[in-house]
Short mmCIF file of C-alpha atoms and ligand atoms in Angstrom, two decimals:
data_model
loop_
_atom_site.label_atom_id
_atom_site.label_comp_id
_atom_site.label_asym_id
_atom_site.label_seq_id
_atom_site.Cartn_x
_atom_site.Cartn_y
_atom_site.Cartn_z
CA MET A 6 54.04 48.34 123.16
CA ARG A 7 52.31 48.95 126.48
CA PHE A 8 53.10 45.33 127.39
CA PHE A 9 56.80 45.83 126.80
CA LEU A 10 56.81 49.14 128.69
CA SER A 11 55.20 47.44 131.65
CA ILE A 12 57.83 44.66 131.55
CA ILE A 13 60.56 47.36 131.55
CA ALA A 14 58.79 49.17 134.42
CA SER A 15 58.50 46.01 136.51
CA ASN A 16 62.19 45.25 135.93
CA LEU A 17 63.09 48.77 137.10
CA ILE A 18 60.89 48.33 140.17
CA PHE A 19 62.54 44.94 140.83
CA ALA A 20 65.95 46.59 140.51
CA GLY A 21 64.83 49.24 143.01
CA LEU A 22 65.31 52.02 140.45
CA ILE A 23 61.81 53.47 140.67
CA PRO A 24 59.38 53.18 143.56
CA SER A 25 56.50 50.80 143.13
CA PHE A 26 53.99 52.68 145.33
CA ALA A 27 52.77 49.28 146.39
CA ALA A 28 53.93 49.27 150.01
CA ALA A 29 51.71 47.07 152.19
CA GLN A 30 49.28 49.03 154.33
CA CYS A 31 49.72 48.93 158.03
CA PRO A 32 47.43 46.01 159.05
CA GLY A 33 44.89 45.60 161.86
CA ALA A 34 41.79 47.24 163.23
CA PHE A 35 43.90 49.94 164.90
CA ALA A 36 47.47 50.65 163.93
CA VAL A 37 49.87 53.57 163.73
CA GLU A 38 52.38 54.09 160.90
CA VAL A 39 55.34 56.43 161.11
CA LEU A 40 55.49 58.14 157.73
CA GLY A 41 58.40 60.40 158.60
CA SER A 42 60.76 59.40 161.41
CA GLY A 43 63.11 62.36 161.08
CA GLY A 44 63.34 66.03 162.01
CA PRO A 45 64.01 69.20 160.08
CA ARG A 46 67.29 68.13 158.38
CA ALA A 47 67.03 66.53 154.97
CA ASP A 48 70.57 65.21 155.30
CA ASP A 49 69.49 63.10 158.30
CA GLY A 50 68.07 60.85 155.57
CA ARG A 51 64.48 60.61 156.85
CA ALA A 52 61.23 62.30 156.05
CA SER A 53 60.12 64.91 158.60
CA ALA A 54 57.32 64.29 161.09
CA GLY A 55 54.11 62.61 159.94
CA TYR A 56 51.96 59.72 161.21
CA ILE A 57 48.84 57.80 160.13
CA ILE A 58 46.34 56.05 162.26
CA TRP A 59 45.03 53.06 160.26
CA ALA A 60 41.76 51.25 160.87
CA ASP A 61 41.05 48.10 158.83
CA GLY A 62 43.17 49.23 155.90
CA GLU A 63 41.96 52.82 155.78
CA ALA A 64 44.03 55.80 156.78
CA LYS A 65 41.73 57.52 159.32
CA PHE A 66 43.93 60.29 160.77
CA LEU A 67 47.02 62.16 159.60
CA ILE A 68 49.09 63.66 162.40
CA ASP A 69 51.57 66.23 161.14
CA ALA A 70 52.78 66.66 157.57
CA GLY A 71 56.42 67.69 157.46
CA GLY A 72 58.64 67.64 154.38
CA GLY A 73 58.72 64.26 152.66
CA VAL A 74 55.41 63.09 154.14
CA PHE A 75 53.67 63.84 150.82
CA LEU A 76 55.56 60.98 149.21
CA ARG A 77 55.50 58.66 152.22
CA PHE A 78 51.69 59.10 152.41
CA ALA A 79 51.35 57.78 148.85
CA GLU A 80 53.90 55.01 149.40
CA ALA A 81 51.84 53.86 152.37
CA GLY A 82 48.75 53.47 150.19
CA ALA A 83 46.84 56.17 152.14
CA LYS A 84 44.01 58.16 150.56
CA VAL A 85 42.89 61.65 151.50
CA THR A 86 39.31 60.45 150.83
CA ASP A 87 39.53 58.01 153.77
CA LEU A 88 40.74 60.59 156.29
CA ASN A 89 38.46 61.55 159.16
CA GLY A 90 40.80 64.24 160.34
CA ILE A 91 44.16 65.98 160.11
CA PHE A 92 45.92 67.16 163.27
CA ILE A 93 48.89 69.52 163.16
CA SER A 94 50.98 69.76 166.31
CA HIS A 95 52.62 73.11 165.41
CA PHE A 96 53.71 75.22 162.50
CA HIS A 97 57.41 74.46 162.30
CA ALA A 98 58.13 73.56 158.67
CA ASP A 99 59.12 69.99 159.55
CA HIS A 100 55.59 69.40 160.86
CA SER A 101 53.47 71.25 158.32
CA GLY A 102 55.51 71.85 155.14
CA ASP A 103 53.80 69.13 153.06
CA LEU A 104 50.23 69.76 154.22
CA VAL A 105 49.27 71.87 151.14
CA THR A 106 50.69 69.28 148.73
CA ILE A 107 48.90 66.43 150.42
CA LEU A 108 45.63 68.34 150.28
CA LYS A 109 46.22 69.17 146.62
CA SER A 110 46.86 65.52 145.85
CA GLY A 111 43.50 64.79 147.50
CA PHE A 112 41.79 67.01 144.90
CA PHE A 113 42.22 64.21 142.37
CA GLU A 114 40.31 61.81 144.60
CA ARG A 115 37.25 64.13 144.42
CA ARG A 116 36.51 63.80 148.14
CA PRO A 117 32.87 64.92 148.49
CA THR A 118 32.69 65.61 152.22
CA PRO A 119 34.27 68.23 154.52
CA LEU A 120 37.50 67.30 156.31
CA ALA A 121 38.18 68.02 159.97
CA ILE A 122 41.49 69.73 160.77
CA ALA A 123 42.85 70.83 164.14
CA GLY A 124 45.92 72.75 165.16
CA PRO A 125 47.23 75.26 167.70
CA SER A 126 46.43 78.90 168.26
CA GLY A 127 49.05 81.48 167.23
CA GLY A 128 51.72 83.30 169.23
CA ALA A 129 55.20 84.85 168.96
CA VAL A 130 56.10 84.66 165.25
CA PHE A 131 53.74 81.73 164.52
CA PRO A 132 50.25 81.92 163.05
CA GLY A 133 47.43 79.90 164.51
CA LEU A 134 45.68 77.24 162.38
CA ASN A 135 43.07 79.66 161.01
CA ASP A 136 45.66 82.30 160.05
CA TRP A 137 47.93 79.64 158.55
CA LEU A 138 45.08 78.38 156.40
CA LYS A 139 44.26 81.95 155.36
CA ALA A 140 47.90 82.68 154.53
CA ASN A 141 47.76 79.70 152.15
CA PHE A 142 44.20 79.65 150.83
CA ASP A 143 42.62 83.12 151.24
CA PRO A 144 40.97 83.81 147.87
CA GLU A 145 42.57 87.27 147.53
CA HIS A 146 45.85 87.11 149.41
CA GLY A 147 46.67 83.43 150.00
CA ALA A 148 49.90 82.04 148.61
CA TYR A 149 47.86 79.21 147.03
CA ARG A 150 44.71 81.24 146.37
CA TYR A 151 43.88 78.91 143.47
CA LEU A 152 43.03 76.35 146.19
CA SER A 153 40.75 78.72 148.13
CA GLY A 154 37.97 76.12 147.81
CA TYR A 155 39.45 74.45 150.91
CA LEU A 156 38.03 77.38 152.94
CA THR A 157 34.67 77.38 151.20
CA GLY A 158 34.06 73.84 149.91
CA SER A 159 33.89 75.02 146.33
CA GLY A 160 35.77 74.18 143.13
CA GLY A 161 35.67 70.45 143.82
CA LEU A 162 37.64 70.81 147.02
CA PRO A 163 36.43 69.56 150.45
CA LYS A 164 35.82 72.29 153.02
CA LEU A 165 38.23 72.19 155.93
CA GLU A 166 36.32 72.27 159.23
CA THR A 167 38.77 73.77 161.65
CA THR A 168 39.29 73.48 165.37
CA GLU A 169 41.92 75.92 166.66
CA VAL A 170 43.13 74.83 170.09
CA ASP A 171 44.30 77.47 172.60
CA ALA A 172 47.86 76.29 173.11
CA SER A 173 48.51 78.83 175.88
CA LYS A 174 46.03 77.19 178.28
CA ASP A 175 46.55 74.16 180.42
CA GLU A 176 43.46 72.54 179.02
CA ALA A 177 43.02 69.36 176.94
CA ILE A 178 40.09 69.38 174.52
CA HIS A 179 38.49 66.85 172.21
CA VAL A 180 39.17 67.70 168.58
CA TYR A 181 37.45 64.61 167.12
CA LYS A 182 34.96 62.01 168.23
CA ASP A 183 33.03 59.23 166.46
CA GLU A 184 31.74 55.77 167.46
CA ASN A 185 35.23 54.24 167.11
CA PHE A 186 37.71 56.97 167.92
CA SER A 187 38.23 60.05 169.99
CA VAL A 188 41.18 62.44 169.64
CA MET A 189 42.30 64.82 172.36
CA ALA A 190 44.69 67.77 171.88
CA ILE A 191 46.92 68.56 174.80
CA PRO A 192 49.00 71.81 174.86
CA VAL A 193 52.76 71.30 175.32
CA VAL A 194 55.73 73.65 175.85
CA HIS A 195 57.91 73.89 172.73
CA GLY A 196 59.94 77.01 173.46
CA PRO A 197 58.13 80.03 171.93
CA VAL A 198 56.18 77.84 169.51
CA PRO A 199 52.46 77.22 170.28
CA ALA A 200 52.28 73.43 170.14
CA LEU A 201 50.07 70.45 170.89
CA GLY A 202 50.35 66.73 171.60
CA PHE A 203 47.54 64.36 170.60
CA ALA A 204 45.99 61.30 172.24
CA VAL A 205 44.12 59.03 169.83
CA THR A 206 41.86 56.49 171.57
CA GLY A 207 39.98 53.53 170.03
CA LYS A 208 37.65 51.33 172.05
CA ASN A 209 40.48 49.00 173.19
CA ALA A 210 43.71 50.87 172.48
CA SER A 211 45.37 54.22 172.41
CA VAL A 212 48.32 55.99 170.83
CA ILE A 213 49.78 59.21 172.22
CA PHE A 214 51.79 61.60 170.09
CA ALA A 215 53.92 63.74 172.36
CA GLY A 216 55.00 65.98 169.45
CA ASP A 217 57.84 68.42 169.90
CA GLN A 218 58.03 69.36 173.54
CA GLY A 219 60.63 70.67 175.93
CA ILE A 220 61.61 69.75 179.45
CA GLU A 221 59.41 72.46 180.93
CA THR A 222 56.28 70.67 179.78
CA GLU A 223 54.32 69.68 182.89
CA PHE A 224 50.63 69.78 181.98
CA PHE A 225 50.96 67.05 179.33
CA ASP A 226 52.40 64.58 181.85
CA ALA A 227 49.83 65.55 184.49
CA ALA A 228 46.86 65.32 182.09
CA LEU A 229 47.88 61.88 180.83
CA GLU A 230 49.35 60.40 184.00
CA GLY A 231 48.63 56.68 184.26
CA SER A 232 46.71 56.61 180.96
CA LYS A 233 48.74 53.56 179.87
CA PRO A 234 48.88 54.16 176.12
CA ASP A 235 49.70 51.18 173.96
CA ILE A 236 52.22 53.39 172.14
CA LEU A 237 53.80 56.67 173.15
CA ILE A 238 55.58 58.33 170.26
CA ALA A 239 58.19 60.77 171.57
CA HIS A 240 60.51 63.02 169.61
CA HIS A 241 64.22 62.16 169.85
CA ALA A 242 65.85 65.32 168.64
CA ILE A 243 68.64 65.95 171.11
CA PRO A 244 71.24 63.71 172.84
CA GLU A 245 71.61 63.25 176.54
CA ALA A 246 75.27 64.23 176.38
CA ASP A 247 76.40 67.78 177.13
CA GLY A 248 73.03 68.75 178.44
CA GLY A 249 71.55 68.10 175.00
CA GLN A 250 70.57 71.41 173.45
CA PRO A 251 68.19 72.99 172.58
CA ILE A 252 66.63 71.72 175.79
CA GLY A 253 63.89 74.40 175.77
CA LEU A 254 62.54 72.99 172.51
CA HIS A 255 63.06 69.24 173.09
CA ARG A 256 63.26 66.78 175.94
CA PRO A 257 66.55 64.91 176.33
CA PRO A 258 66.23 61.11 176.55
CA SER A 259 66.14 61.05 180.39
CA SER A 260 63.10 63.35 180.35
CA ILE A 261 61.47 61.20 177.62
CA GLY A 262 61.93 58.21 179.92
CA LYS A 263 60.33 60.10 182.78
CA MET A 264 57.35 61.05 180.58
CA ALA A 265 56.93 57.40 179.42
CA ALA A 266 56.99 56.18 183.06
CA THR A 267 54.51 58.84 184.25
CA LEU A 268 52.08 57.91 181.43
CA GLY A 269 52.65 54.16 182.01
CA ALA A 270 53.33 53.68 178.31
CA LYS A 271 53.26 50.00 177.21
CA LYS A 272 55.76 50.81 174.44
CA LEU A 273 57.87 53.87 173.73
CA VAL A 274 58.63 54.71 170.08
CA LEU A 275 61.38 57.25 169.37
CA SER A 276 60.72 59.27 166.22
CA HIS A 277 61.83 62.73 164.92
CA ASN A 278 65.22 60.99 165.06
CA MET A 279 68.02 63.44 164.35
CA VAL A 280 71.57 62.17 163.67
CA ARG A 281 72.92 64.27 166.54
CA ALA A 282 70.72 62.20 168.89
CA LEU A 283 71.23 58.85 167.10
CA ASP A 284 75.00 59.35 167.30
CA GLU A 285 74.58 59.12 171.10
CA LEU A 286 71.87 56.41 171.02
CA ASP A 287 73.44 54.04 173.55
CA GLU A 288 73.71 56.82 176.13
CA GLY A 289 70.19 57.97 175.23
CA ILE A 290 68.66 54.50 175.72
CA ALA A 291 70.55 54.16 179.01
CA ALA A 292 69.19 57.53 180.19
CA ILE A 293 65.64 56.50 179.17
CA SER A 294 65.88 53.16 180.98
CA LYS A 295 66.87 54.81 184.25
CA ASN A 296 63.33 56.14 184.42
CA TYR A 297 61.32 53.74 182.16
CA ASP A 298 61.61 49.95 182.03
CA GLY A 299 59.23 49.24 179.10
CA PRO A 300 60.22 48.38 175.53
CA VAL A 301 61.76 51.12 173.37
CA ASP A 302 61.83 51.13 169.57
CA VAL A 303 63.63 53.56 167.26
CA ALA A 304 61.24 54.24 164.36
CA GLU A 305 62.17 54.28 160.68
CA ASP A 306 60.05 55.78 157.87
CA HIS A 307 57.10 53.39 157.41
CA SER A 308 57.51 51.64 160.80
CA CYS A 309 54.12 50.15 161.58
CA TYR A 310 52.69 49.29 165.03
CA THR A 311 49.47 47.40 165.27
CA VAL A 312 48.04 48.17 168.69
CA GLY A 313 44.65 46.59 168.99
CA ALA A 314 41.05 46.48 167.87
CA ALA A 315 39.14 49.70 167.31
CA ASP A 316 35.79 48.09 168.10
ZN1 ZN B 15 59.16 71.94 166.32
#
């Protein structure tokens, strides 16, 4: 009976009717996978923001966890057990909405060791990382108080070891370091939302996640000027046309091009792709190339970029 069920299941997979969860992992000693290439709109047809840094077939870092990333994480073959750290750029829902569900899924892997997590401080109507975790996991008042073990390391859950980065200061700080990787958090301007970008560096390669940032961001460009990342992932949320609003929250393509040129990016990857920006893609690419002459790629969910060796 089981044999026949498995034949039926494989036929359904072959017909594309159910997912196989057997997507190839992003190969190489150091690679980045775009889990979610979209923004906050479900009808843009993409998962919201989320990225994995892969090293030799293991998912080492998760950067952002917006809606839909829960499923993309599993499709990619990633395991919570393998993660060295989780880095959340800011607490808009399209960057953090699936974090609890990914952590809960990790419960079933019985990860024995604590897990590093970094995110921004609070401000305006946004909690900082520590308050956000309390709002979810506080044993008395948290929305998911049944998962309070994430704060204490009890109940079979790995303790989250937090680093809350002051997003109001022009100061970049290390949020992770081991023999193969270092991760730096860099505050950015995202309207009233405390927000961070991240630079992940291996021994021979680097990937920079610009995150959501507006045109008033200056420190990020200055801090990373000439750093020549192998990949710069920038968020393509607004078109160049009509002054591209909301400009305080996001950079229009011309400003993305300027950032890529200042950093000396070897490749620019556009993610957080919203249809309103993709509808004007030709104008956007033209605006980028006025300031940046390197290669530009428009990411899809599961786009994979192998960038070099980690050792
Ligand atoms: Zn945002």
